[in-house]
Every structure is written in C-alpha cells, then in structure tokens.
C-alpha cells in the first residue's frame, strides 16, 4: 500500500519513498474518533489561527484540513476482506470529504490490494468509488495550480515590499537633507518649535511667524513635507509587509494542502491500479473520466510515486483488445507527449520502461502514431531503447511500439528510418526463433515494407534476411513460418541485393517445400502457400539469376500441381499465374518449359473463368499467356487452335514488352469483326440468357439483319461479292463461337485439371461439325429449287382466295348499312315520346311540391304570430315588474298621501301582471288558441285529400314516363347494334380489299424474286445458297449468345 511521506530533504528537496519501521508506524497510529481529533487540534495550535483562516478561504472545502503526521497517514488500516455493504458505502462516502481523502483512499488501497480477491474490487467499483477517486485527483491538480498561483502572488508581494522599503529609504534621505539645510540656516527644528509652542502663548507665536522671512518659511515647509512623505512611506511599508506575511501564510497553507492532497492522490492512484486489475473495471475507470487526470499527473516534477503510479494505471487500463476508447482518451488528454518525455530518460530508468509499455499499447491508434511523430525526440528515444545494452521486457515493448507506429503510416516509417531505429530493431532478430522479439521484428519488416520501398535497402544492410530465411519452417517455432514468408515476399520485390541475399540464404528450396497441393485446402496452409508463391513470383521478376535458381530447384512442377487443383477466382490462383508470367518474361527457355509442361491450358482456364468480370486473375492469366507466346512461337498454334484466334491476338496485345507484333491487316480485321459482332449480338446476349422462349423470334430477326447485307443486292455480281464477305464473317463468328465454347467449358469445370481434356475434346467436335456442314450445302441447293416451284403455285392460289373474300365483304357491308338506317328512325321516334312523358311527370311533381310549400308557409305564419304574442306579453310583464320595483323604492321616505297613491299604482300594475301571466297559460289567450287551431289544420292539410289527388296524378305520369323511356332505351340498343354491325362490315370490307391488293403486289414481287432465285442458282451460287447461309448464321449466333 501507499508508503508515507518523509519531510523534504534540505539538500535535494525531494520527498523520497523511505518510511519508518513498521513498529514506529503502529506506535504513532491513533484511533480515528479520538487520536485523530487530538492530532488535528495540536496541529491547528502549532500553525496558528491565521493559517486556518487563510486555508478556509482558499481551500477546497469550508472546513479546516486536518494535517496528519506521516506516520499516521502511512499506518496500516485493519480492513477486513468481508467488509459489509454498509461499511463499504461509508468508506466510499468519505471520499466526498476532503478532510478524509487520504485516510479513505489509503483504506481502499489496502482493501483492494489482494490480487486474487476480484470480488472485493468489483464491490468497490459497484459502490461508485471510481467517480469520487477521479474527483480527488482533479482536486489535487487544482491544488497544484492554486499553489503555483500563490507562489506568483508571493513573489509579487515580495517585490512590492522591496519597493516600499526603497521608498522609505528615499523619504528618510529627503527628510535628513531638509533638516540639515534648516540647521545650517539657524532655524529651529520642528521638535524645538513644538517645545516653544508649549511654553509661549498664542500671541507670541503669531508675532514670531510675522517676523520670519519667506526663506525660513520655505525651509520649514520643505521639512514638513519630507516628514509627511516619510510617514506615508513607512505606512505603505508596513502594509506591504503585512500583505507579504499574509501571502506567505497563504502559500504555506496551500503547500500543506497540496502535500496532503498529494498523499491522497498517490493512494487514490493505487486504488485505481488495484481496481484495474479486473478487466471489467478498466472501461469503467475510463468512462468515469479517470484517464484525463492520470495523464495530467504524468509530470516528472511531482513526487515520483505519483507519476509512476499514474503510468501503471495507464498500463492496466490500456491492456486489452477492447481498450481502444482508452487509447483515444490518452491521446486527447495530451498523454503521448508526456510519455515521450519520460521515454527520453533512457533505457536505464524504470520510468522510461513503463512509459514505453504504455506507448506500445496505445500506438495502435492512428492519432497516437501522428502525435508520437510530432513529439520532439520520440523516435530518437525509441532508438535508444531498442539499442539498449541490457535486454529486458522494455526492449520487447519498444519493439512492439515501433511496429505499431509504422503500421500503415508512411511518415512514421520514414521517421523510424531517419532516426536510426531500423538497425537496432533488426538486430533483435538474433535472439532466435523462440524469442518474442524475433516475432515482433518479422512483423516490423512487413510493416516497414508495405507501401514503402525506401526502407528496403536499410533493412537489407542491417542483416536480418539470413535469419529471416532460417525462420521459415523452423521446428523451434512453426508459427513464425507465415510471418517470415510474408516478410520475404515484401523484401523480394525490387531490391536486387535483397533478392541475392535471400537466394544465397536458401530461401527458394524452403519456399518450394511450402507449395504443396496436398495442403492448400487448409485455410492456414493456403495462406502460407499464397505468400510463398508471391515471394517466388517476386524473386523471378526481372532477375535472371533467381530464375535460374528456380529452374534448378524444379519449382515449376510444384506450380503446375497447384494450378491443376486450385479453385478459380482466388488470390492463390492469381499469384500462381503471376509467377508463370514473371518466370517466362524475357526468357525463351522458361517459356518453352511452361509449354512443354502443358501448362498453357491451365493458365487459359483461369483467364476464361474471370473473363466476363475482367478480374485481376483473368488479366494476369492473359499476360502470362502473352509472355509465353511472345517467347515461344510454337505455343501460338496451340492457343489459336484450342482457344481461338481472338484469344491469341488478345494475349499478344497484353504481353509485356512483346517482341511479336500483330500485322496491321490482321489488327484491322479483328477490329472490324469486334465492332460488327458487338453491334449485332450485344443486345441478344442479355435477352437470350434465361429466355429461350424468345430465341426463335430474336434469332430470326438477327439473321435477317445479317442477310440484308448478303442478299439485298440487285446485281448478281454484287451478291457474289457480298457472299464472300459473309463467308469471312462466318469464319469470324466461328472463332467467337470457339471462344464462347471454351469459356462455357471453363465455367462448368471446377479445376484447370478438369478443363484441359474437355477443351481438347471440344476442338475435335468442331472439326467434325465443319465436315458435316460442307455435305449439307448440296442438300440445301436441291431443296431450294423445289421450294421455288412450290412457292410460285402457292402464290397464285392465295391471290384468288383473297379476291373472293373481298367481294363477299363488300356485299355484307351494303346489307348492314340498310339495317342501320331503319334502326336509327325507330330510335328517334321513341326518344321523342319519352321526352314528352318526362315533361308531364315533372309538371305533376312540381304541383304536389307547390301545394305542400303553401301549407308549410301558412303554418309558419301562424307559429310566428303565436311567438310574437307571447313575446309581447313577456316584454309587457317585464316592464310592469320594473315599474313596481321603482314604485316600491319611492315608498321609502314618501308622505302618507303619496304612499297611498303609490300603493294604488302598485296594485294596478300587479293586477296587470297577473292578467299577463294568465294569458301566457296554454288556454289563457283566445288569440293564441285561434292561431294554434289554424296551424293544426294546415298540418293536417299536408296529408289531406288535395295532396293525395295530386300524388295519384304524379304516379300515373311517372309510370307512363318509365314505359316510354324503356322503349327508347331498347330502340337505342338496337341502333347501336346496327351501327356496330355496319362498322364491322365496313372494316372487314376495307381489310379484305387491302389484303387482296397486297396479295396482288406480293404475287408480283414473289414472281420477280423467284425469277431472281432461279437466276442466282443458275449463276453458281447454289453451294453457298441463301438458305444454307442463313442456317449457318442462325446456328453460330445461337452458340455465340
């Protein structure tokens, strides 16, 4: 637990960590309830009341701080591990009171000190201790700022005090000079004048002043002024001395408070360190904001115990894959620059060791990488740590930090190189395959090489490459094989010296053993094989000596075995093909080896599988084929025969720096073919895939469009010329068909080993089909001649049939027009009768409604008259009531005669009110009764005989109207049917007439076409007849699509 402070050393000023013996601490420990209180009172008496007044004014709490002795703070608190929840809550609550900061933090540190007792740490965390500990650290940081401010204030007060003393001295000198001048003139001093003033009366003094000359008066005023100035200066000096003493007391109080809080902060950090031993508490500590004050405590001007515990807390909280938020908070709190300052202490200081451990954990953060680079001297200090003479855990942390800083950060890689970090880092690989340092160095080589070639020569010259080769398939640590191969892959890219060193170290035989087709199904082994092949490919690139070594070791056999079984469209397939391209580049012997090993179909398989997607694997395979064909002319026949001339031309165009050039005429023909093929087939490709139902229609359209260019000529000579062009197009279509054939075969094959025999079999099938097509041409010619004769007879029969159908349609039209005229006249008559019946019905309806409206109007008048009478009675009664109230008010104070008169008037008005109330009763007013009787009669009349008679007439008119309207609708339907029949007959006649005319034109045109066909057959075009050409184009287009 926290060790107690000792007083500052007078020579060094440090507070070291030495503590008195255990027995002494126990002897000086006092009971909380009694001893602590007594100690506080004694301490208060020693310091005096002025300190506590100042402390209460500027301290963090309103109560005075008990300043315990060092032995008291360091005394061990007997904290049971089975502390109750109430006791724990009470202990945590003490962290809210500044007076109990140190004791509570010390007790919590003791309580959580057991590394194996995770339960108590969880309970302390659940008791909400972490926010209070964070507050304690923040209060300590505030006390540091307050003490610094008090020191500045103290210095300012000291300066003011010195100025005041100087002012007193100046005023004293001025007074001495004035008195001396007065004494030389024979004047009495102010003291003597005061004595004379006591002895003489007022009149004598007045006389003496009148006799005095002006010079003497002036000297007296000067002495008086100097005396007043000296008095004021002494007063100011006294005031500044008092202010200085108050500032000293204030600074002393803040220093004591700071020392007390420093002890408490040290214990609080220890509590947080203990809590952070439990992984769930680490994020809680970060979320409660403890990281920021911990970073602020990374100040080496503080007590060593404080900043070292702050570093330990950061180490614990930064450890773990889920601690990325902590790393970001350390960066945000400015902890990186403070850690770099600690790192500068060098490899001999444990503080630097802990700082580099924190940096190794947080340097995965991108912002930390940049902040480390921007910190002054960071990489230089890192180089010193890496090059330390003594090995230690800090060297591993330094290596990890360097690796993390260089990952995906080019500026850091360059800074790492420029500050000389690479040689000491690479020297760590000599520790052997079982050392964790070796693993870090291997990964660092990869980190430095990725996306950056500037560090490669420095790495090579540092000498790690032979050791790197030795790590491949090393039985002492097989896990290093993949990282070592990856590092070799990157180092073998461009640096010629690196390639030479790797080859001399025997890297090629080791890599060859890794390229084993029996292991590629395993995920890890496949990754190792991929990196090994990539390394071999980089070695073969532009390096004749490495190519010779690859040939000597027989690496090509392993590559072929992998190509036969590897799945297409994978990274492994891509690097295998890249090896073939680099191996054959600028080497005819190597190209011949690839051809003789029958590897061209294997490479073509991977090109065809990714051709549609234009994948990187497909492009690499095309380059590989071009590299072989470029160097070995005999391989061109195999590529063109098995995979078409199109693929041959494409791989020649894609060959890197090829020496074989494609003739210009062949290039022009290929360009024209591609344009024609894409223009005619691109849209059909998208439609035909998965839509076979439309194949016949679209194919017929496409073949017709093609045949227009072939057969749509008036001259037989021009037609023969177009037939030759069509033949060339057919040959090109056959090449496209071949390419599509092998592409489909490649898509249906799982591996290149399955694809090669299928491609050869398809080649044989194409040659057999070409022989059969030649035999079909003659049969097509005979069928064409018979078809010409049959078509001529069919055209005549079709023409006669169409003419007869046209005459019959015209006759039907005449009959339909007559029927339509009759139905129109009948419909007009029925519509007129329906309109007249409708007018009669509407007139009867209006009469019924008019009579009802009359009755309603009269009844409304009677109801209105009743309402008006009742309203007039109500108004008159209200007026009489008002008059009665007025007369009753006049009774008060009236004479007897007047009272009699008023009472009479009141009686008269009351009688009138009673009469009005009677009239407002249901049977009280004859006029109202008469009006109510009239309203009832009118209401009865609304359903009486008059209305009934009118409604009977209305119903009769309505029935008549419905009958007439029905007849009119039937006539309209009949008319519409007649018009429709007439229209159908008219359209039929028009259609039949047009068809007869068109048939006549077709017959004439067909006769000319048949004559032309006979002439074409006679001109010797039967072997390449129109029908035979169309059939071939249809078949070839279908296969291409």
mmCIF file of C-alpha atoms in Angstrom, residues 519-650:
data_model
loop_
_atom_site.group_PDB
_atom_site.id
_atom_site.type_symbol
_atom_site.label_atom_id
_atom_site.label_comp_id
_atom_site.label_asym_id
_atom_site.label_seq_id
_atom_site.Cartn_x
_atom_site.Cartn_y
_atom_site.Cartn_z
ATOM 1 C CA UNK A 519 -2.262 -28.858 -48.115
ATOM 2 C CA UNK A 520 -3.987 -25.994 -49.934
ATOM 3 C CA UNK A 521 -7.485 -26.916 -48.665
ATOM 4 C CA UNK A 522 -6.447 -25.966 -45.131
ATOM 5 C CA UNK A 523 -7.124 -22.288 -44.598
ATOM 6 C CA UNK A 524 -3.856 -21.509 -42.825
ATOM 7 C CA UNK A 525 -1.771 -23.600 -45.207
ATOM 8 C CA UNK A 526 -3.467 -21.939 -48.179
ATOM 9 C CA UNK A 527 -2.390 -18.565 -46.783
ATOM 10 C CA UNK A 528 1.172 -19.810 -46.370
ATOM 11 C CA UNK A 529 1.184 -21.190 -49.931
ATOM 12 C CA UNK A 530 -0.207 -17.917 -51.280
ATOM 13 C CA UNK A 531 2.540 -15.871 -49.608
ATOM 14 C CA UNK A 532 5.215 -18.397 -50.648
ATOM 15 C CA UNK A 533 4.158 -18.291 -54.305
ATOM 16 C CA UNK A 534 4.047 -14.472 -54.153
ATOM 17 C CA UNK A 535 7.584 -14.493 -52.774
ATOM 18 C CA UNK A 536 8.736 -16.827 -55.578
ATOM 19 C CA UNK A 537 6.994 -14.605 -58.117
ATOM 20 C CA UNK A 538 8.773 -11.505 -56.782
ATOM 21 C CA UNK A 539 12.094 -13.341 -56.873
ATOM 22 C CA UNK A 540 11.508 -14.359 -60.513
ATOM 23 C CA UNK A 541 10.581 -10.831 -61.598
ATOM 24 C CA UNK A 542 13.418 -9.196 -63.597
ATOM 25 C CA UNK A 543 16.069 -11.411 -62.025
ATOM 26 C CA UNK A 544 17.771 -13.926 -64.372
ATOM 27 C CA UNK A 545 19.878 -15.343 -61.546
ATOM 28 C CA UNK A 546 16.795 -16.060 -59.429
ATOM 29 C CA UNK A 547 15.030 -17.557 -62.481
ATOM 30 C CA UNK A 548 17.994 -19.883 -62.993
ATOM 31 C CA UNK A 549 17.843 -20.926 -59.357
ATOM 32 C CA UNK A 550 14.079 -21.526 -59.643
ATOM 33 C CA UNK A 551 14.684 -23.739 -62.689
ATOM 34 C CA UNK A 552 17.423 -25.613 -60.892
ATOM 35 C CA UNK A 553 15.177 -26.341 -57.907
ATOM 36 C CA UNK A 554 12.293 -27.515 -60.151
ATOM 37 C CA UNK A 555 9.788 -25.056 -58.685
ATOM 38 C CA UNK A 556 7.713 -25.191 -61.902
ATOM 39 C CA UNK A 557 6.486 -28.705 -61.093
ATOM 40 C CA UNK A 558 5.033 -27.511 -57.797
ATOM 41 C CA UNK A 559 3.417 -24.545 -59.522
ATOM 42 C CA UNK A 560 1.813 -26.803 -62.144
ATOM 43 C CA UNK A 561 0.481 -29.151 -59.477
ATOM 44 C CA UNK A 562 -1.114 -26.208 -57.668
ATOM 45 C CA UNK A 563 -2.605 -24.805 -60.905
ATOM 46 C CA UNK A 564 -4.297 -28.136 -61.585
ATOM 47 C CA UNK A 565 -6.174 -28.229 -58.290
ATOM 48 C CA UNK A 566 -6.588 -24.598 -57.179
ATOM 49 C CA UNK A 567 -10.027 -23.053 -57.469
ATOM 50 C CA UNK A 568 -10.502 -20.182 -59.946
ATOM 51 C CA UNK A 569 -11.107 -16.569 -58.957
ATOM 52 C CA UNK A 570 -8.994 -16.871 -55.806
ATOM 53 C CA UNK A 571 -5.973 -14.964 -54.590
ATOM 54 C CA UNK A 572 -3.913 -18.147 -54.708
ATOM 55 C CA UNK A 573 -4.754 -18.707 -58.370
ATOM 56 C CA UNK A 574 -3.805 -15.113 -59.125
ATOM 57 C CA UNK A 575 -0.346 -15.368 -57.553
ATOM 58 C CA UNK A 576 0.305 -18.720 -59.276
ATOM 59 C CA UNK A 577 -0.441 -17.132 -62.641
ATOM 60 C CA UNK A 578 1.684 -14.103 -61.751
ATOM 61 C CA UNK A 579 4.588 -16.468 -61.094
ATOM 62 C CA UNK A 580 4.180 -18.003 -64.573
ATOM 63 C CA UNK A 581 4.188 -14.546 -66.166
ATOM 64 C CA UNK A 582 7.310 -13.413 -64.272
ATOM 65 C CA UNK A 583 9.060 -16.747 -64.832
ATOM 66 C CA UNK A 584 8.564 -16.653 -68.634
ATOM 67 C CA UNK A 585 9.256 -12.934 -69.022
ATOM 68 C CA UNK A 586 12.208 -12.322 -71.367
ATOM 69 C CA UNK A 587 13.233 -15.991 -71.215
ATOM 70 C CA UNK A 588 12.531 -18.300 -74.172
ATOM 71 C CA UNK A 589 13.832 -21.316 -72.255
ATOM 72 C CA UNK A 590 11.437 -20.722 -69.370
ATOM 73 C CA UNK A 591 8.556 -20.176 -71.824
ATOM 74 C CA UNK A 592 9.391 -23.472 -73.528
ATOM 75 C CA UNK A 593 9.375 -25.199 -70.153
ATOM 76 C CA UNK A 594 5.875 -23.883 -69.431
ATOM 77 C CA UNK A 595 4.657 -25.024 -72.887
ATOM 78 C CA UNK A 596 6.258 -28.467 -72.638
ATOM 79 C CA UNK A 597 4.763 -28.910 -69.161
ATOM 80 C CA UNK A 598 1.311 -28.494 -70.782
ATOM 81 C CA UNK A 599 0.548 -25.523 -68.540
ATOM 82 C CA UNK A 600 -0.980 -23.254 -71.203
ATOM 83 C CA UNK A 601 -4.468 -24.825 -70.915
ATOM 84 C CA UNK A 602 -4.211 -24.457 -67.137
ATOM 85 C CA UNK A 603 -3.403 -20.747 -67.431
ATOM 86 C CA UNK A 604 -6.123 -20.256 -70.072
ATOM 87 C CA UNK A 605 -8.663 -21.854 -67.725
ATOM 88 C CA UNK A 606 -8.126 -19.133 -65.120
ATOM 89 C CA UNK A 607 -8.335 -16.409 -67.776
ATOM 90 C CA UNK A 608 -11.612 -17.724 -69.181
ATOM 91 C CA UNK A 609 -13.202 -18.088 -65.741
ATOM 92 C CA UNK A 610 -12.730 -14.399 -64.935
ATOM 93 C CA UNK A 611 -13.025 -13.044 -68.482
ATOM 94 C CA UNK A 612 -16.613 -11.827 -68.176
ATOM 95 C CA UNK A 613 -15.847 -9.972 -64.912
ATOM 96 C CA UNK A 614 -12.472 -8.678 -66.167
ATOM 97 C CA UNK A 615 -10.966 -9.894 -62.897
ATOM 98 C CA UNK A 616 -7.353 -9.356 -61.934
ATOM 99 C CA UNK A 617 -6.783 -13.102 -62.190
ATOM 100 C CA UNK A 618 -8.083 -13.102 -65.775
ATOM 101 C CA UNK A 619 -5.865 -10.181 -66.766
ATOM 102 C CA UNK A 620 -2.834 -11.785 -65.127
ATOM 103 C CA UNK A 621 -3.503 -15.053 -66.988
ATOM 104 C CA UNK A 622 -3.743 -13.156 -70.282
ATOM 105 C CA UNK A 623 -0.383 -11.514 -69.566
ATOM 106 C CA UNK A 624 1.094 -14.913 -68.657
ATOM 107 C CA UNK A 625 -0.129 -16.432 -71.936
ATOM 108 C CA UNK A 626 1.288 -13.438 -73.800
ATOM 109 C CA UNK A 627 4.642 -13.831 -72.068
ATOM 110 C CA UNK A 628 4.901 -17.475 -73.207
ATOM 111 C CA UNK A 629 3.609 -16.855 -76.752
ATOM 112 C CA UNK A 630 5.953 -13.880 -77.027
ATOM 113 C CA UNK A 631 8.942 -16.034 -76.266
ATOM 114 C CA UNK A 632 7.864 -19.351 -77.882
ATOM 115 C CA UNK A 633 6.302 -19.073 -81.347
ATOM 116 C CA UNK A 634 5.120 -22.709 -81.377
ATOM 117 C CA UNK A 635 2.768 -22.034 -78.467
ATOM 118 C CA UNK A 636 0.712 -19.686 -80.711
ATOM 119 C CA UNK A 637 -0.682 -22.661 -82.709
ATOM 120 C CA UNK A 638 -1.891 -24.340 -79.541
ATOM 121 C CA UNK A 639 -3.583 -21.178 -78.241
ATOM 122 C CA UNK A 640 -5.282 -20.339 -81.547
ATOM 123 C CA UNK A 641 -6.417 -23.910 -82.221
ATOM 124 C CA UNK A 642 -7.763 -24.672 -78.751
ATOM 125 C CA UNK A 643 -8.987 -21.237 -77.685
ATOM 126 C CA UNK A 644 -9.477 -19.289 -80.973
ATOM 127 C CA UNK A 645 -7.526 -16.645 -82.845
ATOM 128 C CA UNK A 646 -9.297 -13.998 -80.780
ATOM 129 C CA UNK A 647 -7.612 -15.105 -77.565
ATOM 130 C CA UNK A 648 -4.275 -15.388 -79.365
ATOM 131 C CA UNK A 649 -4.482 -11.796 -80.560
ATOM 132 C CA UNK A 650 -5.602 -10.566 -77.148
#
